[in-house]
Amino acid sequence: MSEREIMQYDVIIVGAGPAGLTCAIRLKQIKPELNVAIIEKAAEVGAHIVSGAVIEPAPLDELLPGWRENPPPICVPVAKDELWYLTPTGRYRLPTPPQQNNHGNFIVSLGAMCAWLAPKAEALGVDIFPGYAASALHHTGDGAVGGVVIGDMGIDRAGVPKDTFTQGIEIHAPVTVIAEGCRGHLSKQLINQFKLDQHSDPQNYGIGLKELWRVKAGKSVPGLAQHTLGWPLDSSIYGGSFIYHLDKDRIALGFVVGLDYKDPEFSPFEAFQQMKHHPMIRNLLEGGEILSTGARAIVEGGYQALPVTEMPGAILIGDAAGLLNVPKIKGTHQAMRSGMLAAEHLAATAVASSAGFDARLRNSPVVKELHKVRNIRPAFYRGLWRGFVAAAIETVTAGKLPRTLKLHADYSALKKLAGYSPPDRHWVERNLPPRDRLASVYYAATEHDEEQPIHLQILQPDICITRCSEEYDHPCTRFCPAGVYEMVEDSNGKRLQINSANCVHCKTCDIKDPYQIINWVTPEGGSGPNYQNL
Amino acid sequence: MKILVGIKRVVDYNVRVRVLPDGSGVDIDGVKMSINPFDEIALEEALRIKEAGKAAEVIVISCGTDECQQQLRTALAMGADRAIQVKTGSALQPLSTAQALLRVIEREQPGLVILGKQAIDDDNSQTGQMLAALWNRPQATFASKLVFEGEKLTVTREVDAGLETIEVDLPAVVTVDLRLNEPRFVKLPDIMKAKRKPLDVIPLEELGASLASNLDITRYAAPPLRQKGIRVENAAQLVQELKNRGLL
Amino acid sequence: MSKILIVAEHDGHTLNLSTAKCVSCAKAIGGDIDIAVLGQGHDAVGAQAAALAGVSRVLMISAAHLAHPLAANWAPEVLQLAANYTHVIGPSTTMGKDLMPRVAALVGVNQFSDVMEVLSPLSFRRPIYAGNAIIDVKAAEGQKIVMTVRTASWPATGSGGNAVVEQRTAQGTAAGHSRYLALNSAGSERPDLQGASKVVSGGRALGSAEGFALIYRLADKLGAGVGASRAAVDAGYVPSDMQVGQTGKIIAPDLYLAFGISGAIQHITGIKDSRTIVAVNKDAEAPIFEIADIGLVGDLFTVIPEIEALLG
Ligand SMILES: Cc1cc2nc3c(=O)[nH]c(=O)nc-3n(C[C@H](O)[C@H](O)[C@H](O)COP(=O)(O)OP(=O)(O)OC[C@H]3O[C@@H](n4cnc5c(N)ncnc54)[C@H](O)[C@@H]3O)c2cc1C
Ligand SMILES: Cc1cc2nc3c(=O)[nH]c(=O)nc-3n(C[C@H](O)[C@H](O)[C@H](O)COP(=O)(O)OP(=O)(O)OC[C@H]3O[C@@H](n4cnc5c(N)ncnc54)[C@H](O)[C@@H]3O)c2cc1C
Ligand code: SF4
């Protein structure tokens, strides 16, 4: 293979989410002469973004004063908050915890908002390259990060170049800003390589599933932000739903489950579908149609899991660093703040440098916010009710109690089949669409050239058929929201069938697989879901 | 020889197209837009012809609003030499597009015009044929193979009955089918180079084309859902049922 | 009243079925229906056209340059005839799609493509976005209508007609710049999946490449093309060019027979415009039964041999 072509920038940003775009815009606002590029694996900016999203507007006010005159395409001020506790058929109104008070916030489609931010960055001179995945890191002679390598395109399943083979180029820069969002492919490598997490707790995650519906006219109340707890989950599982009422009879409906659930037979997708059949939600959806669906992991470790966010030649920002505020279930304002902070840091020296960014971040309101709420999520390890009590205490004391609860890794939470019996969750027969995961993933409009190498690498395939069959009964066939993993038995024997073309890049398998043998890598650039307004 | 390639901006083929509840159109709010896939194949073929030394310049042209410049830029990044936007206020119907293209052809004098066999939005499959008619030149539609012999072009066409070969004199209009080639990926540095390639904007009025009147779309609707049919109990009933319906 | 001209499709000997479908569409418009049969030494075709029910006249035009349906030669000829008609119709086959827009441009009008329903003599229904939306389109009063007819939407008109056959002389000459060379028909083997009027398809249930032999055998008995689900392709039972569906081929045969295919939406996307869908699946709850015209709950390994036996 020939030498890779090289492009040189002052700052290269991986990921055009709110963190990456904000960082780029801020960089050019402060220092217009900088050459800044963003690499984005989605075919279009925003097409891989799944979020709620109720956002806090303060960072947007700071970044783009006057944005309210020309708001993003979906942007509805929150008019009312509701929190409900659901039983299989009933519901109780709970007081809205202060973290979830959304007065002054906006309901947006974060994907659409990113697509709206991108041209603003381009107008300032940022080069944005959607459709290209940063597949590997480039290191300089002294071991520092020196940039990224764009994935090759046009390779067949066996790894052989096809007619259309196009070698990926290298992009070099003094600093690489990793803004890949939750559980990034490069972030994971860097955290391992530079041992960025050696002094922090293991990271915790959740999986978020979302559907955008158009309901029957008159059923939605634009601006209403509803959250639910309780059914269809039992109290041992951390999670709940959000129901955000948008304009034009649209409802953004989602479900978030902590990936520290113990039940090996549990299916987050099924739980989400169950939740839609609660009378309160079913009434809303009946007669409507699905417009779009998606799924994405959420980073939930907060303060205790915060890795060191700088290393020679690179920094982590946004969800890639794990800055999401879990009790608020909001990460966008944190991602944007950290992006601006990074820009200010990188623009401060003649040649951009990562040194000192971690300290700057830890002294900023971004990490202060995480510190305040640090004990709320781990308090739920021992169940919903104890969690509530602890959450109330932590909230009243604003996190000032001198204690910090420990986190444990999600993949280790799963119980073995032998000796575990799940509680009766009173799940019901369902009839709202989609009927199954294949029908659901249809609305994610995901697309991968089926000839390309499988981007879900199983490091020890024999474990699937031997140990996993006995110990966990293939949880991958249940936690993947897109039906990527199937156990098949035919004349060739029993095997794991990986439908990699179904993948929506949520990263759940990489996180939850109990043996940690699934490695998600970037497929050909431009592959993956084509989310619309998620 | 110059090759002129038509580029239409369309809703990406991965988008689940949906009719608006009030039947006034399809919902293209926030959807991904792309080069019509058949036009991409047309461009790929033109580039290969040029790379084989049989053409000097590849010009891409799109009739549309300013948004189509995005697709023209992509076409330039793929390797086209320059681009022309015929600027219109709204989408043109096929005959008007052909009329506009003809005016540009008169200016540019291309030896070959390559278009997609159809656009995947309107599925009209008319523009190339109409252009050939107005230009009074040969047409070779649904092409799956092109072979040059001097001023002549032998084209293999995918027709219902199999593969038909015809020979046409140049200049000619070719419309391409799926199997002709697999378009290349755009290389990242070429995106930067494309920003510096010429893109001329010509207002439609300036071309002086007199446009045909449009057909009027009065209503959009979702396709009727397939209904659940009947159950048969065994193979004999199945075969009988198929015979009854004249399917065997 | 409308005066309708249909341009016949044929291979020199036999009238293509699509012409009879155009007649059905013409009847829906209502009016006097004539068929133009261009070609050379093709009298047999004229007789077949005259036998179609509902046709008034068959106009035979014979000339050397019309022997093959080269649009550049045919279109000016059709244009001459068009002067006397309100509607000029061709089938939405590759022949009709090639010819009719050239005619429309010469007439100076936009064409109605793929007409699936007639709403009035000036207003028609047709699919766009690969059938994901249906539009009603209307022409201005007094405009000449040129259209292609979506063959899958129309039944063939019956025979028993007795139209007058008139010989006309060609008005034009060869365009000179376009020459027909050859036609390589798909041959006598199994029909191409994309063009076949019948398709037999198998899913993962076949269990092996050897198991798939069952599907091939039945297909050959029916003269059908062969397709497969992605699961069958991924398992290595068949090559990937046989995949039907969202990432495979989109087909619309008259008859689609699915054996051991669950009917995931991505598969259905590839067959939803088929005229008749038959499903055999041992799971009565399989989604394919939601859309199948004829469903049979049963084991394909017994059902297929039974069907074969019944076909003799
Ligand atoms: C279901 C759900 C609901 C949520 N609700 C809310 C809410 O209501 N309010 C709120 O504020 N936050 C919410 N969040 C969290 C919020 O979405 C995230 O905190 C925020 O998106 C983080 O931004 P980011 O820029 O760090 O990462 P992301 O938004 O994840 O963006 C990362 C980008 O990088 C790209 N990328 C990743 N790896 C590569 C690579 N190797 N090469 C090229 N490109 C790459 C991705 O495609 C993506 O576009 C929610 C999240 C979920 C999943
Ligand atoms: C992005 C994307 C693109 C896709 N593209 C395509 C595509 O182009 N084409 C496609 O087909 N799929 C596609 N799929 C996959 C699709 O979702 C299904 O997974 C696939 O179609 C299933 O194939 P199957 O029905 O053969 O297998 P299964 O779902 O395993 O179904 C097998 C069926 O056989 C039945 N069966 C088993 N044994 C017997 C027996 N002895 N007799 C009778 N019946 C029996 C079972 O009841 C079952 O219904 C795509 C998916 C995604 C996400
Ligand atoms: S394969 Fe992994 S990353 Fe892809 S959708 Fe499934 S769980 Fe998510």
Coordinates of C-alpha atoms in Angstrom, one line a residue, chain A residues 157 435-436 438-439 441-443 446-448 450 486 488 490-492 495 497-499 501-502, chain C residues 132 204 207-210 230-231 234-235 237 240 243 246-247 264-266 269 285-287 290:
Chain A
R157 CA -15.4 -8.6 3.7
R435 CA -43.4 -5.0 16.3
D436 CA -39.8 -5.9 16.7
L438 CA -36.0 -5.1 12.8
A439 CA -39.1 -3.0 12.2
V441 CA -34.3 -0.1 13.0
Y442 CA -36.0 0.5 9.6
Y443 CA -36.8 3.9 10.9
T446 CA -29.2 2.7 8.9
E447 CA -27.0 1.7 6.0
H448 CA -23.7 -0.1 5.7
E450 CA -22.7 -5.2 3.4
E486 CA -28.3 -13.6 16.5
V488 CA -28.1 -19.4 14.5
D490 CA -27.9 -24.7 10.8
S491 CA -26.1 -27.4 8.9
N492 CA -22.8 -25.6 9.8
R495 CA -22.7 -19.8 15.5
Q497 CA -24.4 -14.3 13.3
I498 CA -23.4 -10.7 13.3
N499 CA -25.7 -8.5 11.2
A501 CA -25.3 -3.7 8.6
N502 CA -28.1 -3.3 11.2
Chain C
N132 CA -43.5 5.6 -1.3
R204 CA -32.8 -19.0 6.3
G207 CA -30.7 -24.5 6.4
S208 CA -27.9 -25.1 3.8
A209 CA -26.8 -24.6 0.3
E210 CA -28.0 -28.1 -0.4
R230 CA -30.4 -11.6 3.5
A231 CA -30.2 -14.2 6.2
D234 CA -25.3 -14.2 4.9
A235 CA -25.4 -17.9 5.9
Y237 CA -26.5 -20.7 1.0
S240 CA -25.4 -12.1 -2.6
Q243 CA -30.7 -11.0 -2.2
Q246 CA -33.8 -3.0 0.9
T247 CA -30.1 -3.6 0.3
A264 CA -38.9 -8.5 8.0
I265 CA -39.8 -5.0 6.7
Q266 CA -36.4 -4.8 4.9
T269 CA -39.5 -3.3 0.9
E285 CA -47.3 -15.4 13.6
A286 CA -44.6 -14.6 11.0
P287 CA -44.9 -11.0 9.8
E290 CA -49.6 -9.7 7.3

